[in-house]
Coordinates of C-alpha atoms in Angstrom, one line a residue:
Chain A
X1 CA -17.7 -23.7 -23.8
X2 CA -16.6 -24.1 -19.9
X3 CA -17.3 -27.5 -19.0
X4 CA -15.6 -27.0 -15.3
X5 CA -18.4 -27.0 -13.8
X6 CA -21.8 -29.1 -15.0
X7 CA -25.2 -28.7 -13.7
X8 CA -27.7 -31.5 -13.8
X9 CA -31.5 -32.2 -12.1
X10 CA -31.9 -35.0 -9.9
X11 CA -34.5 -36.4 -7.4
X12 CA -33.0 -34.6 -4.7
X13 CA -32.1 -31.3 -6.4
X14 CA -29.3 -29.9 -8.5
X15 CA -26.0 -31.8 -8.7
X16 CA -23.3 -29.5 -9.4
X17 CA -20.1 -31.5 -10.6
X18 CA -17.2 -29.5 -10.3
X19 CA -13.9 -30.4 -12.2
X20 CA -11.2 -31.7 -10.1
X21 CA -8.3 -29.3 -11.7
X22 CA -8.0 -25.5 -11.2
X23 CA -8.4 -23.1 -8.4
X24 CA -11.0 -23.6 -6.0
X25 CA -11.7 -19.9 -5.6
X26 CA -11.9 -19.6 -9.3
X27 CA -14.1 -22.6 -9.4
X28 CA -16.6 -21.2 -6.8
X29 CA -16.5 -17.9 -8.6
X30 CA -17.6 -19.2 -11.6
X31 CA -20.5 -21.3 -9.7
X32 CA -22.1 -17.9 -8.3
X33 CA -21.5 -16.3 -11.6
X34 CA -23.7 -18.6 -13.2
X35 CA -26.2 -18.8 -10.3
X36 CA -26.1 -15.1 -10.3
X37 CA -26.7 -15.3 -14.5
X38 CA -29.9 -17.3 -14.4
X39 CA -31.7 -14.4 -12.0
X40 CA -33.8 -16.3 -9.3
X41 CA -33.9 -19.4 -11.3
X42 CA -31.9 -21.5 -8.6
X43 CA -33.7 -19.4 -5.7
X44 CA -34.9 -22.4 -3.3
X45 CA -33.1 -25.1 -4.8
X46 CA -31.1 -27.9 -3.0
X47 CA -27.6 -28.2 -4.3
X48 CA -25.8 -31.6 -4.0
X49 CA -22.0 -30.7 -4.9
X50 CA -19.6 -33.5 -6.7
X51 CA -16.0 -32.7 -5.9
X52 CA -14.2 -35.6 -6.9
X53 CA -10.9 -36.4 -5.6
X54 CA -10.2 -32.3 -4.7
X55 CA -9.6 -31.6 -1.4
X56 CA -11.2 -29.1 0.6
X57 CA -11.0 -27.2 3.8
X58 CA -13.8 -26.6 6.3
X59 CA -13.5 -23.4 5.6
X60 CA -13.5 -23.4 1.9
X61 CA -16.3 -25.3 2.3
X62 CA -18.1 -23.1 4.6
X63 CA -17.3 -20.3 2.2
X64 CA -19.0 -21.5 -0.6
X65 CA -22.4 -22.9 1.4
X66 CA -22.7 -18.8 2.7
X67 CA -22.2 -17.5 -1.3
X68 CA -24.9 -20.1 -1.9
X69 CA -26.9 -19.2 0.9
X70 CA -26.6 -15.5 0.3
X71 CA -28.4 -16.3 -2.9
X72 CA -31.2 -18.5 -1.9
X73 CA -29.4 -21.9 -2.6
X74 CA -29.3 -24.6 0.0
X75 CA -25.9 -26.6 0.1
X76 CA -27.2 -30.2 0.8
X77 CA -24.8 -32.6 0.5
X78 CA -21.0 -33.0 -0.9
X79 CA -20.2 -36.0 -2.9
X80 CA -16.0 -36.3 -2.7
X81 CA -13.2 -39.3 -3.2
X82 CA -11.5 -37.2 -1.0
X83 CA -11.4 -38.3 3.0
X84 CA -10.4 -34.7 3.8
X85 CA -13.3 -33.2 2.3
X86 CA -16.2 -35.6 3.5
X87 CA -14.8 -35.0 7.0
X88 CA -14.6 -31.0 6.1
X89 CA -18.0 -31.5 5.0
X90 CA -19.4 -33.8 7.8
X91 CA -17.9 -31.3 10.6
X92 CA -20.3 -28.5 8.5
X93 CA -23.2 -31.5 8.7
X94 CA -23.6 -31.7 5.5
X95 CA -24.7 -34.8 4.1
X96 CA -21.6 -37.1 2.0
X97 CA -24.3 -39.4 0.3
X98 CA -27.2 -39.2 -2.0
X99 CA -28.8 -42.5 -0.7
X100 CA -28.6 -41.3 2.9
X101 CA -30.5 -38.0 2.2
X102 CA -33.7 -39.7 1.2
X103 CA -34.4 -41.7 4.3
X104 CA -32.9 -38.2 6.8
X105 CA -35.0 -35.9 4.6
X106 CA -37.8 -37.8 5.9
X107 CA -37.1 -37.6 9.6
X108 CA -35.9 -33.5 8.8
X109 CA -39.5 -33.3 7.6
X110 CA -40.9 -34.9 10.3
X111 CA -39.5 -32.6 12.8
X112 CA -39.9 -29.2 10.9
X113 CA -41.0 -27.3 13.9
X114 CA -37.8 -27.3 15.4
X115 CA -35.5 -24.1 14.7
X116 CA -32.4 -24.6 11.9
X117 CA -29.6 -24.8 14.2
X118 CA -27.3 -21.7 15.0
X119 CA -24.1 -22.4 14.0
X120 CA -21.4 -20.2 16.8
X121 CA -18.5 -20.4 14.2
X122 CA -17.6 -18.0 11.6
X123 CA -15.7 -19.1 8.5
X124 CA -14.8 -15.5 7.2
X125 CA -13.5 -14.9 4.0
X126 CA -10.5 -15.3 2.3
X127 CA -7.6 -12.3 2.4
X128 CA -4.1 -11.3 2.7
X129 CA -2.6 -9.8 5.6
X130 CA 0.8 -7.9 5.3
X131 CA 2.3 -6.7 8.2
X132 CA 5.1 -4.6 7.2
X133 CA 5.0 -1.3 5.2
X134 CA 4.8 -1.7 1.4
X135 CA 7.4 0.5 -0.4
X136 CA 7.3 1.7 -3.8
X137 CA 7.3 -1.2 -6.5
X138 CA 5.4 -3.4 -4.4
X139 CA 2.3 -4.9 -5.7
X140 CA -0.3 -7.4 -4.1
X141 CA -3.0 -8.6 -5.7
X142 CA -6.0 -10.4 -4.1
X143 CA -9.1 -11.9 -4.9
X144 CA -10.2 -11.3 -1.1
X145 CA -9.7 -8.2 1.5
X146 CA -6.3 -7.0 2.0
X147 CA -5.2 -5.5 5.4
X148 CA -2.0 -3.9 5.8
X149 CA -0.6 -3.6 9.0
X150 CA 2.5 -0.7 8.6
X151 CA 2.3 2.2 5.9
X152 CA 1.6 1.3 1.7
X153 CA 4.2 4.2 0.8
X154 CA 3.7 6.1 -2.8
X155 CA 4.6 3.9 -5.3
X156 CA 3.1 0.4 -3.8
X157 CA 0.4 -1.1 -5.6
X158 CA -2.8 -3.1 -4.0
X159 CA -5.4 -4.8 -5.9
X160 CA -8.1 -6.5 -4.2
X161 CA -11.9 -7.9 -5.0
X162 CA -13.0 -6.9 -1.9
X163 CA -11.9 -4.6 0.9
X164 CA -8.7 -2.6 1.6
X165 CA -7.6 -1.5 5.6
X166 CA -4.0 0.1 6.2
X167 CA -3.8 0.5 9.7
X168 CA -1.0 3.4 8.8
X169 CA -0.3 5.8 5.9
X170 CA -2.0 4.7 2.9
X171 CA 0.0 7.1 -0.1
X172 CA 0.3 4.5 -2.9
X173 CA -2.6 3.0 -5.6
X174 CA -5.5 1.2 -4.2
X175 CA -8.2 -0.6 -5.8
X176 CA -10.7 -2.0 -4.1
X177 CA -13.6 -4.3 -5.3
X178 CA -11.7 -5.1 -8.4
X179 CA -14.3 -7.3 -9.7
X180 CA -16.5 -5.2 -9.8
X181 CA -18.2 -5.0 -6.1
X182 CA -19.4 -1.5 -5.5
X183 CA -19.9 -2.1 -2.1
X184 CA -16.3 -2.7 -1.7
X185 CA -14.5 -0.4 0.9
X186 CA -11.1 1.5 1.4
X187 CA -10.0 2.3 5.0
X188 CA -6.7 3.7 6.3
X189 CA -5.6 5.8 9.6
X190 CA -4.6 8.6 7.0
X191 CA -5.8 8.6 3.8
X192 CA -3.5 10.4 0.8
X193 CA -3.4 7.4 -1.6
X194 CA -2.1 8.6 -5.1
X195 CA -4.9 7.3 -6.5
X196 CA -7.8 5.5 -5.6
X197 CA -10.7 3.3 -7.5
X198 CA -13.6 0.9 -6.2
X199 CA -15.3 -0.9 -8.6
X200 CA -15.2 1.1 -12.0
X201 CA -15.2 4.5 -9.9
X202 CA -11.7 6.4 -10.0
X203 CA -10.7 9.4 -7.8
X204 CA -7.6 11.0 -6.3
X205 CA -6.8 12.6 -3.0
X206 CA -8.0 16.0 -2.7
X207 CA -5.1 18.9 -2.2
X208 CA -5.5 19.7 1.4
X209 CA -2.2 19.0 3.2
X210 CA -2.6 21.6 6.3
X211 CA -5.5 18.5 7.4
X212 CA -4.8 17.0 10.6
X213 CA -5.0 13.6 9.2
X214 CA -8.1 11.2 10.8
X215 CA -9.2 7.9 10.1
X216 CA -11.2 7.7 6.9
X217 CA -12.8 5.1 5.0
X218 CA -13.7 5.6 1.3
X219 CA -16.8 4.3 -0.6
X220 CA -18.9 4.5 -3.7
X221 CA -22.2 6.7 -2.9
X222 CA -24.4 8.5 -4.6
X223 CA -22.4 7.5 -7.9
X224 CA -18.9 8.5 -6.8
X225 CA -16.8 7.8 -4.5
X226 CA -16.5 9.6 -1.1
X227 CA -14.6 9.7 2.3
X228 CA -15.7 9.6 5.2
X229 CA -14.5 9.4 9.0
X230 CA -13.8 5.9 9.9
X231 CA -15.1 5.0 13.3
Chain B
X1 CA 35.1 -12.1 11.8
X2 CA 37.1 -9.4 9.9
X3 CA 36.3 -6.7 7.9
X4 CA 32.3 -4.8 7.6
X5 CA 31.2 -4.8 3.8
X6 CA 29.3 -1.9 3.7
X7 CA 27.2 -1.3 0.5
X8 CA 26.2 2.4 -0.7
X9 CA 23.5 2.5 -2.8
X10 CA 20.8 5.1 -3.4
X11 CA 18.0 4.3 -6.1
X12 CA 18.3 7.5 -8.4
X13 CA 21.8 8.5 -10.0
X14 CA 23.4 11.7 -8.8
X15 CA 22.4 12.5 -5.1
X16 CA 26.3 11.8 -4.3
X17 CA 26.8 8.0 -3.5
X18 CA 30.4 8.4 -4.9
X19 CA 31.3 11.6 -3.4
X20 CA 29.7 9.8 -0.2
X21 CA 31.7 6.8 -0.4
X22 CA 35.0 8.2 -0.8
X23 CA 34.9 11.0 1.8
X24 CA 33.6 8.1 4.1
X25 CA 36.6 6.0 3.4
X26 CA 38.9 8.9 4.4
X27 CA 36.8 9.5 7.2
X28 CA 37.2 5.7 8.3
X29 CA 41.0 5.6 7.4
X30 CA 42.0 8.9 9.5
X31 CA 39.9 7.4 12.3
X32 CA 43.0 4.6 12.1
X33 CA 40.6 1.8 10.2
X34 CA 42.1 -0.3 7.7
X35 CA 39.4 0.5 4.7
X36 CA 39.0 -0.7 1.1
X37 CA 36.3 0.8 -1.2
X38 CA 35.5 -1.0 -4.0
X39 CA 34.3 1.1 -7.0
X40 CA 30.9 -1.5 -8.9
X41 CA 29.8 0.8 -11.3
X42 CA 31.8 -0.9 -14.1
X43 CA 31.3 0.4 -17.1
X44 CA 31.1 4.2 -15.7
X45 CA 33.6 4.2 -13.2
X46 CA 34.1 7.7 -10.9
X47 CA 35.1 6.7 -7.9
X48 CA 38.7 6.6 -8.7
X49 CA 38.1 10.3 -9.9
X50 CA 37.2 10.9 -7.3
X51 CA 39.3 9.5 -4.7
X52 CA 42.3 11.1 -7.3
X53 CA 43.7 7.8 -7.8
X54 CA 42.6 7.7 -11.7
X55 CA 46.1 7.9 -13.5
X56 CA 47.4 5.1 -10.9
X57 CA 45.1 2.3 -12.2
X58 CA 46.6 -0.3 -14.3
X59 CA 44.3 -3.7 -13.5
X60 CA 41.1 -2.9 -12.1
X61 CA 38.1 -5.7 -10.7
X62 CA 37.0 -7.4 -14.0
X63 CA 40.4 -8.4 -14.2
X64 CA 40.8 -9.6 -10.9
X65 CA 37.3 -11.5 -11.4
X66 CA 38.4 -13.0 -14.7
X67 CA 41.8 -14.2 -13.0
X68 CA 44.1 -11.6 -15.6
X69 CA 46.1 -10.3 -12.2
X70 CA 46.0 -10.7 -8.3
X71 CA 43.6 -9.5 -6.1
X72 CA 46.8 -7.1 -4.6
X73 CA 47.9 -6.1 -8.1
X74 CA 45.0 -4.4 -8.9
X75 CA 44.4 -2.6 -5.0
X76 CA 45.7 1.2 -5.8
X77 CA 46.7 2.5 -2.1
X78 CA 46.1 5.6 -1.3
X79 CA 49.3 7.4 -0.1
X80 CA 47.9 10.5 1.7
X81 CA 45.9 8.3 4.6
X82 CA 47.3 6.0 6.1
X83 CA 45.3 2.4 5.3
X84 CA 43.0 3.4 2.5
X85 CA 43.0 1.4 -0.6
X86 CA 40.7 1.7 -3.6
X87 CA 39.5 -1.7 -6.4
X88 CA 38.6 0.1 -9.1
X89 CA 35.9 -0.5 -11.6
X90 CA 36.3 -1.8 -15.1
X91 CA 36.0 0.9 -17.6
X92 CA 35.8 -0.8 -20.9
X93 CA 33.4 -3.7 -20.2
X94 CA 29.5 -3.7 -18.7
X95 CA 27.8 -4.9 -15.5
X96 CA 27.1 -8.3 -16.6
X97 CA 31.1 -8.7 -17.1
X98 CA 30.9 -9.7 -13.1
X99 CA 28.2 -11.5 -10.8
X100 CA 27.2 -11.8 -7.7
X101 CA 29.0 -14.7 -6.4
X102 CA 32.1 -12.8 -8.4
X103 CA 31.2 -10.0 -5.5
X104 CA 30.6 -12.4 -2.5
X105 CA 33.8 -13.9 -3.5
X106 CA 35.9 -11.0 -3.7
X107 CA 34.4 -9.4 -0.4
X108 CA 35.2 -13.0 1.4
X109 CA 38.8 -12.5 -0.1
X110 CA 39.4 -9.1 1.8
X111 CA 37.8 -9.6 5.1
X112 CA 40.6 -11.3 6.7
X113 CA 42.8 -8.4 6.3
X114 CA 40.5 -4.8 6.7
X115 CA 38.0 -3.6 9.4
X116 CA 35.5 -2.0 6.3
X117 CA 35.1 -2.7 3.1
X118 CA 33.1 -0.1 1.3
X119 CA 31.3 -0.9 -2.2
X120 CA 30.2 2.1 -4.1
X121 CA 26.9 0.6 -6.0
X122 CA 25.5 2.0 -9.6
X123 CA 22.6 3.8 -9.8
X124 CA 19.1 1.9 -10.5
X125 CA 18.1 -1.4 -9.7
X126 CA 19.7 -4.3 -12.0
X127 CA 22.1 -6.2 -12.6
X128 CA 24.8 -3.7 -11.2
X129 CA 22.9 -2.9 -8.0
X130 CA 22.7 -6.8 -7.5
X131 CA 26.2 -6.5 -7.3
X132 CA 26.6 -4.1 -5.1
X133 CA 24.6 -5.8 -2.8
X134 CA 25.5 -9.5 -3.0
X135 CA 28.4 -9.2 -0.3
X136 CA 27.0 -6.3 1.6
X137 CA 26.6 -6.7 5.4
X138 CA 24.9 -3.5 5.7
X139 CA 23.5 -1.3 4.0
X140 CA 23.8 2.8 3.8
X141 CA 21.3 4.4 1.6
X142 CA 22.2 8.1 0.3
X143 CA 19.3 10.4 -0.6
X144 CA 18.7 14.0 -1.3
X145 CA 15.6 15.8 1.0
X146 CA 13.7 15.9 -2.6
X147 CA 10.4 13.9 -3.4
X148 CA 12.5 11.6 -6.4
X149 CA 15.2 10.7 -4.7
X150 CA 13.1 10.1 -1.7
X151 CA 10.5 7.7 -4.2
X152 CA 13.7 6.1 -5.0
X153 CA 15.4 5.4 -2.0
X154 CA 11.9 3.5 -1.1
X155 CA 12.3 1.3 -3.8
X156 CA 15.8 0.6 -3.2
X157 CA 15.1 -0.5 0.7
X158 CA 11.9 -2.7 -0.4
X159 CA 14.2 -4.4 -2.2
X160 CA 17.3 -4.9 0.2
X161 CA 14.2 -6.1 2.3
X162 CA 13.0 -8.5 -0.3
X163 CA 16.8 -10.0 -0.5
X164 CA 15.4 -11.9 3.1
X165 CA 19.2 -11.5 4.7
X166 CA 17.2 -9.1 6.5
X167 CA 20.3 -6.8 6.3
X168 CA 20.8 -3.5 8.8
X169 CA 19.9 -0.8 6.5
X170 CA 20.4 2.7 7.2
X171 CA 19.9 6.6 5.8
X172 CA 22.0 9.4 4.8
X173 CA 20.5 12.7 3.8
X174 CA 22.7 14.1 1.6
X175 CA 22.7 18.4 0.6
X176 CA 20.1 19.2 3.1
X177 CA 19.6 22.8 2.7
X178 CA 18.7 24.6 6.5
X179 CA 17.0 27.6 5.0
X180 CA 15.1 26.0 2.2
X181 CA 13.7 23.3 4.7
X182 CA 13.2 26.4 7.3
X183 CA 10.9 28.3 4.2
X184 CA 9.4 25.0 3.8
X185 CA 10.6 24.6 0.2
X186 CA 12.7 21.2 1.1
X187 CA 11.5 18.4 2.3
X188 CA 12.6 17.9 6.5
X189 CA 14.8 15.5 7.9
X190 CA 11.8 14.1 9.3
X191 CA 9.6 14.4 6.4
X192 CA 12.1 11.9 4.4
X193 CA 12.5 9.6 7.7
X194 CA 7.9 9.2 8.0
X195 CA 8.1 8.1 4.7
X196 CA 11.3 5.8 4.7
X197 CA 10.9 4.6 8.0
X198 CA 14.6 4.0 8.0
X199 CA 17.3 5.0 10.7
X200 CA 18.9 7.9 10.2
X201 CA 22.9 7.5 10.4
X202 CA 23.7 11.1 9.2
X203 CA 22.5 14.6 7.7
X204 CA 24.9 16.0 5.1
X205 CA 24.6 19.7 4.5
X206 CA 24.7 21.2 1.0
X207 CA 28.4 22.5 0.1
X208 CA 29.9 24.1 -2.6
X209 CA 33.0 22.8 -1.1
X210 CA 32.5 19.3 -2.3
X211 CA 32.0 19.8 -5.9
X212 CA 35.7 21.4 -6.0
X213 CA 37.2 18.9 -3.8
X214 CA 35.5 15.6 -6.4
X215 CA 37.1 17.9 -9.1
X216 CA 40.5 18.2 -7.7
X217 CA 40.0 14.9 -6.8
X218 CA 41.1 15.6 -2.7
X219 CA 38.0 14.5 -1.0
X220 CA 36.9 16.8 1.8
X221 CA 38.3 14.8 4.9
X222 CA 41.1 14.9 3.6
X223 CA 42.6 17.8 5.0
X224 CA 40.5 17.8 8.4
X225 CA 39.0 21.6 6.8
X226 CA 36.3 23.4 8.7
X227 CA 33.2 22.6 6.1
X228 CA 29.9 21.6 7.6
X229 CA 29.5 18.9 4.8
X230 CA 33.2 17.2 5.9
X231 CA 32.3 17.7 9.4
X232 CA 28.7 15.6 9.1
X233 CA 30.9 13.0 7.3
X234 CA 33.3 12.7 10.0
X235 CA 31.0 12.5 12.6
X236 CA 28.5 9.6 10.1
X237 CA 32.4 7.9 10.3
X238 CA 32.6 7.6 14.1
X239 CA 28.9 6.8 14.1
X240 CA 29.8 3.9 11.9
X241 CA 32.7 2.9 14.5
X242 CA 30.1 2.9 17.3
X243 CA 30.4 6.1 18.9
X244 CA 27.7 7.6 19.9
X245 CA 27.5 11.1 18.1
X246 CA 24.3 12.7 18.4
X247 CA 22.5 13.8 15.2
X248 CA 20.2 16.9 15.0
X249 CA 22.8 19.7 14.5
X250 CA 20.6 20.6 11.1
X251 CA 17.6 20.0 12.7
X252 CA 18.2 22.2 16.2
X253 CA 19.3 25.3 14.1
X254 CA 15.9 25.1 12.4
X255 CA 13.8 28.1 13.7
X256 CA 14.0 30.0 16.9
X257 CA 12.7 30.2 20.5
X258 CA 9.1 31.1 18.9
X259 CA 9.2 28.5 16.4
X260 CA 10.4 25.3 18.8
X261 CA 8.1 26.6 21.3
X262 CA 4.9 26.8 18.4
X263 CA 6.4 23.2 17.2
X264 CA 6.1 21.8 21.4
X265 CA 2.2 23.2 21.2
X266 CA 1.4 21.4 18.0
X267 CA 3.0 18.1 19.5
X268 CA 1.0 18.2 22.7
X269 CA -2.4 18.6 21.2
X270 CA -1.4 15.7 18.9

């Protein structure tokens, strides 16, 4: 059994203690996979996160409170050793103590009236950018988007859990949505990839060389996956 | 300053990096360069076939690497040009008989005294490729207008990329055929250079001519003869020198009036 991550019911919530050793990405993954496991158990609930002495980024931060969001969890409070990530977390106003949020949940109650607050920065998600053309024998693997800036020539290799853009000649293997995300897409100014998959779908490049080559983007509809003009 | 160490190198095994590197060296030499080519393929050694310096070799670079002789002892001159000299490869031993530093150290050794220093490389990508490329301060990469060689050639420049010296590296297409790649059978000059995105230092034509000359072992610049393949060496020799020798010949003789003019319609509309 994974004890990496514990989940426990408190006054003000759910306290999620997450261990202080392995990758943060892998971490959060695992979080959603079990949020996502239990169905709309969590739905509504207020998550108080224990971080111990990891450090975290604003962004990383960020990231996670929008995967929580996205599935009905609120991201209360962080509880951290770690100056770095209570300031990461105050910049996000989130709150770094349980005691605290008793006596502002209060006041927040008292003015419910008054419209969550807009936040004007984005936090975006993790990916790789490349900005050279990939030649044959190359390989990048990602557990975000990958954009490549320059050609992936036949041969090249890109794995990636979510998206895939070649602003150039995309000839090599891609697979997109690698974990498993159907909705994961595959761009490129021309697209004649060797072989492409999203998800669990697989396809090739149909034989039609005379084509004056046009964007396209490639996606899984309809149970397969199809191209069509990127714009 | 001193000498250029040029590397040759090509990915796939017989698109003609030997017969390359030896008509380039005459090339270099008649130009009135002072050129040494060193031969690391040990193991299969041709260059010295080649060249037609075989029955001359008595110590060749693993012994020069694992101190049996002097660097000069084992340097075979070759008498027909006037500063050409050949370091041949071991023929007894393998590729892991010399390293890399071996190669850097050796290179560093002859600069003082030559204005290019060409190193024949193996085919593929280990051990004997990293030798080839250790010293190199440029890099020319031989391929043949056909999709393997052309797969390979890739490879070969993602990884002189990946070495992070961020050494010049450029393209020689070698026996290009005019009327295949006119009928469309052959891969164009300009098909290879889309998908390489490499410079282009020379086309060599296809000819017969070089297959007797590697057997008689009398390379093809030798003599100054009339062949198109010695010519397009010649002139990828002066280009090397820094003249500036336009390339195209191949590519201007492909298709007529009609088809240059249909080829100017489909690039305007582009």
């Amino acid at each position: 059994m994974d004890d990496s991550i514990t989940l426990k019911g408190i006054k003000e919530g759910l306290l999620v203690t997450v261990k202080p050793d392995g990758r943060w990405s892998d971490l959060t993954g695992r979080l959603i996979t079990l949020i996502d496991g239990q169905g709309s158990f969590f739905r509504g609930a207020q998550v108080t996160l224990s971080l111990g002495p990891r450090e975290l980024r604003r962004h990383e931060l960020a990231n996670v409170r929008k995967q929580l969001e996205e599935r009905g969890v609120i991201l209360k409070a962080v509880l951290s050793d770690s100056d770095a990530t209570l300031d990461a977390a105050r910049k996000l106003e989130l709150r770094t103590t349980l005691h605290v949020t008793e006596l502002v949940e209060e006041q927040s109650e008292a003015l419910e009236l008054r419209p969550p607050p807009i936040d004007p920065e984005e936090y975006g998600s993790p990916g790789v950018m490349v900005k050279r053309t990939l030649r044959n024998g190359r390989t990048i693997h990602s557990d975000g988007h990958v954009v490549v800036v320059g050609d992936v020539n036949a041969g090249a290799v890109i794995v990636a859990e979510g998206d895939i853009i070649v602003w150039g000649r995309l000839r090599g293997i891609v697979h997109a949505g690698a974990g498993g995300d159907e909705s994961a897409v595959v761009c490129a100014l021309h697209l004649a990839p060797t072989q492409l998959r999203i998800a669990g779908y697989i396809t090739i490049s149909p034989d039609d060389k005379q084509r004056k080559p046009r964007p396209e983007k490639a996606l899984v509809r309809n149970g397969r996956i199809e191209a069509v003009a990127w714009e | 300053m001193g000498a250029r160490v040029i590397t040759i190198t090509s990915g796939k095994g017989g698109v003609g990096k030997t017969t390359a590197t030896a008509n380039l060296a005459v090339a270099l030499a008649n130009l009135g360069k002072k050129v040494v080519c060193i031969d690391a393929d040990i193991g299969l050694r041709n260059l010295d076939v080649v060249m037609g310096l075989e029955n001359r070799i008595v110590y060749d670079l693993v012994d020069v690497v694992e101190g049996r002789c002097k660097l000069r002892q084992a340097m075979i001159k070759d008498k027909r040009v006037p500063d050409l000299y050949l370091l041949p490869a071991a023929q007894t031993r393998d590729k892991t008989a010399v390293s890399p530093q071996d190669m850097i150290a050796l290179a560093n050794q002859l600069r003082g005294d030559y204005d290019y220093i060409l190193i024949d490389s193996p085919a593929g990508i280990e051990w004997g490729f990293r030798n080839a490329l250790a010293p190199a301060d440029e890099v020319i990469i031989i391929t043949n207008p056909e999709a393997p060689a052309v797969r390979d050639a890739d490879r070969i420049i993602g990884l002189v990329e990946a070495e992070g010296r961020k050494i010049p590296t450029s393209l020689v297409i070698n026996r290009a055929k005019p009327d295949m790649i006119r009928r469309g059978d052959m891969l164009s000059v300009n098909d290879v250079l889309d998908i390489l995105s490499t410079p282009l230092l020379g086309v060599i034509p296809d000819d017969e001519q070089i297959i007797v000359s590697s057997n008689r072992g009398s390379p093809l610049t030798l003599d100054n003869q009339k062949s198109p393949a010695s010519e397009a060496i010649r002139d990828i020799a002066r280009r090397i020198t820094g003249a500036k020798v336009p390339i195209g010949e191949l590519e201007r003789k492909k298709g007529g009036l009609f088809r240059r003019l249909a080829r100017l319609f489909r690039r305007s509309r582009a």
